[in-house]
């Protein structure tokens, strides 16, 4: 019997035993019920499921559809059971609870934890207030002249329209897939704004350290040849994480130094990889910005949403009230529009399973499909290609790390990336990380230290460490230098070098979840699909994984898994889109 079922009773115990609830869900529900004197099991179940929903990324729980949309957590291997769902009066029983108005908010059959209810309300109010009137701080003739100069080619038409739209709004969305020129558009947009207002303070930020590094590097590269007097200003812009921008507070995990009482001294803010922006961070960001600050959300609404609760970019991009401030780039400039990776991603994006399978089976060397039945734990046939790529990358990393070649080591880390939808199980990160480690130990001469580290080990940072400048999602490697063995991490410009003893939460980077791969690009990607029945096999998961690949991609799974993923969209329930509509 699990720890959850020991602590829980009644309905909570049944749902815990089935793998639907975890200890944290049960603890919050029972604690809140005790404080309010609530004893109705149906209400406790609603609270526990609402907590569970936020763990899975949703902001609101609809009691009317909960039975159809709730399944055991991905890591739980429990036998299917018939669960004791409350009857037709469930919503009425919850609405009558003393918890409503306190830690719960209820609208019809929908239930929010009060924290997220208020955050949705705040974000909607802030966004709508900022879009009530257009700014009048641009000289029209100068704007048109700058647009003509910065976007001189016919092929630049969509970027020019997007830049002008973003320049004219206090809140805007620059949406587009990989290779559509989002960063180039941002660089030119910033140039035309700074041409008119050279003293404006511009900030570049992203949800993760890795995404911030890529944003800074991309803006610097795309602005190098700008025909603009503001080129040098754009060139010297530095990007940071949103957490660092807002200012860490050691006494609070979700509050920052900058808030509505101490606003950020910023006139223009660009937030890249905004699909990763959770509701709580969006609320904190908007309250810290001055009313006149221009906010440009850059990202791909078709990618996976934040690991935390909310789907802010998707909600804003789909809002009817904000439709006039959403620019979409559709021309792919990185890949040929008829290239196999681009065609595969587009088929997935459009929900065309047959077209996706046709590309996967085309025989093109840049797109490989290794067909493995759903009930196969993924055996030797699928291992061969991954093993070859993992060993090639491992050899290159080891060679560079042993001679202290930091850039070479970091390049080798991103040469091949193995992605999984699950963390555990036969197709999860833990299993595949163990397999890759075993292959490396069998084939390479690794000198493993007593602490388990070895020169040439790829590393993934799993928690923010502001003191040494490393953040969740940063990647690096163990490298040998003349002054000792260190961890080296790519952060833009010169690598960040950290003594091994100072490293905090890091783990070997042999495989990672698709979620963690957002904001990164790799020369070659291998994706281990979950079975067709897995709720994590979604269109967004598949699309995000495919668009991480620059040169080639390998998909391992069944035809049924591909079809299911293409046809299944990620179900993330929020109320923000409705509030904005």
Short mmCIF file of N, CA, C and O in Angstrom, two decimals, residues 12 16-17 90 123 161 167 218 224 305 329 351 358 385 398 426 443 453 489 519 523 525 547 557 570:
data_model
loop_
_atom_site.label_atom_id
_atom_site.label_comp_id
_atom_site.label_asym_id
_atom_site.label_seq_id
_atom_site.Cartn_x
_atom_site.Cartn_y
_atom_site.Cartn_z
N UNK A 12 -10.47 9.70 -1.17
CA UNK A 12 -9.09 10.08 -1.40
C UNK A 12 -8.18 8.85 -1.45
O UNK A 12 -7.27 8.77 -2.28
N UNK A 16 -6.01 7.66 -4.61
CA UNK A 16 -4.57 7.55 -4.41
C UNK A 16 -4.08 6.16 -4.81
O UNK A 16 -3.05 6.01 -5.47
N UNK A 17 -4.82 5.14 -4.43
CA UNK A 17 -4.43 3.77 -4.76
C UNK A 17 -4.43 3.54 -6.27
O UNK A 17 -3.64 2.74 -6.79
N UNK A 90 -22.33 16.91 -7.47
CA UNK A 90 -20.95 17.19 -7.03
C UNK A 90 -20.67 18.70 -7.01
O UNK A 90 -20.20 19.25 -6.03
N UNK A 123 -3.78 39.03 -14.50
CA UNK A 123 -3.15 39.04 -15.82
C UNK A 123 -4.11 39.59 -16.86
O UNK A 123 -3.73 40.42 -17.71
N UNK A 161 5.68 43.68 -41.56
CA UNK A 161 4.33 43.85 -40.99
C UNK A 161 4.34 43.54 -39.50
O UNK A 161 3.74 44.24 -38.69
N UNK A 167 5.56 47.45 -32.86
CA UNK A 167 5.96 48.80 -32.50
C UNK A 167 4.78 49.65 -32.09
O UNK A 167 4.91 50.57 -31.27
N UNK A 218 21.47 35.17 -30.58
CA UNK A 218 20.74 35.36 -31.84
C UNK A 218 20.55 36.84 -32.15
O UNK A 218 20.67 37.26 -33.31
N UNK A 224 24.19 42.30 -36.46
CA UNK A 224 25.56 42.67 -36.83
C UNK A 224 25.61 43.52 -38.09
O UNK A 224 26.49 44.38 -38.23
N UNK A 305 3.40 23.98 -23.60
CA UNK A 305 3.28 25.11 -22.68
C UNK A 305 4.21 24.89 -21.49
O UNK A 305 4.93 23.90 -21.40
N UNK A 329 4.55 34.90 -38.04
CA UNK A 329 5.50 34.67 -39.12
C UNK A 329 5.34 33.23 -39.59
O UNK A 329 5.34 32.31 -38.77
N UNK A 351 -2.06 18.70 -37.78
CA UNK A 351 -2.87 17.55 -37.39
C UNK A 351 -3.06 16.52 -38.49
O UNK A 351 -4.04 15.77 -38.48
N UNK A 358 3.91 9.68 -43.96
CA UNK A 358 4.50 9.63 -45.29
C UNK A 358 5.91 10.21 -45.27
O UNK A 358 6.83 9.66 -45.89
N UNK A 385 20.92 2.73 -33.66
CA UNK A 385 21.18 4.09 -34.12
C UNK A 385 21.47 5.04 -32.99
O UNK A 385 22.38 5.88 -33.07
N UNK A 398 34.59 13.65 -24.81
CA UNK A 398 35.71 13.19 -24.00
C UNK A 398 37.03 13.76 -24.53
O UNK A 398 37.88 14.23 -23.76
N UNK A 426 9.85 2.09 -19.24
CA UNK A 426 10.72 1.56 -20.29
C UNK A 426 11.07 2.57 -21.38
O UNK A 426 12.05 2.40 -22.09
N UNK A 443 32.54 1.30 -23.89
CA UNK A 443 33.31 1.64 -25.08
C UNK A 443 34.41 2.68 -24.86
O UNK A 443 35.38 2.73 -25.60
N UNK A 453 31.65 11.73 -10.68
CA UNK A 453 31.92 12.59 -11.83
C UNK A 453 33.10 12.05 -12.63
O UNK A 453 33.96 11.35 -12.08
N UNK A 489 29.86 25.55 -18.55
CA UNK A 489 28.47 25.67 -19.02
C UNK A 489 28.37 26.81 -20.03
O UNK A 489 28.99 27.86 -19.86
N UNK A 519 13.63 25.70 -26.02
CA UNK A 519 14.60 26.78 -26.03
C UNK A 519 15.97 26.35 -26.49
O UNK A 519 16.91 27.15 -26.48
N UNK A 523 22.10 19.33 -33.18
CA UNK A 523 22.43 18.89 -34.53
C UNK A 523 21.57 17.69 -34.93
O UNK A 523 21.08 17.61 -36.05
N UNK A 525 18.54 14.81 -33.31
CA UNK A 525 17.61 14.48 -32.23
C UNK A 525 17.09 13.06 -32.42
O UNK A 525 16.75 12.66 -33.53
N UNK A 547 11.10 20.04 -33.77
CA UNK A 547 11.65 21.36 -34.08
C UNK A 547 12.88 21.70 -33.25
O UNK A 547 13.40 22.80 -33.36
N UNK A 557 9.07 4.56 -32.32
CA UNK A 557 7.75 4.26 -31.79
C UNK A 557 6.91 3.57 -32.83
O UNK A 557 7.38 3.18 -33.90
N UNK A 570 -2.72 18.73 -26.43
CA UNK A 570 -2.53 18.81 -24.98
C UNK A 570 -3.73 19.50 -24.34
O UNK A 570 -4.08 20.63 -24.70
#
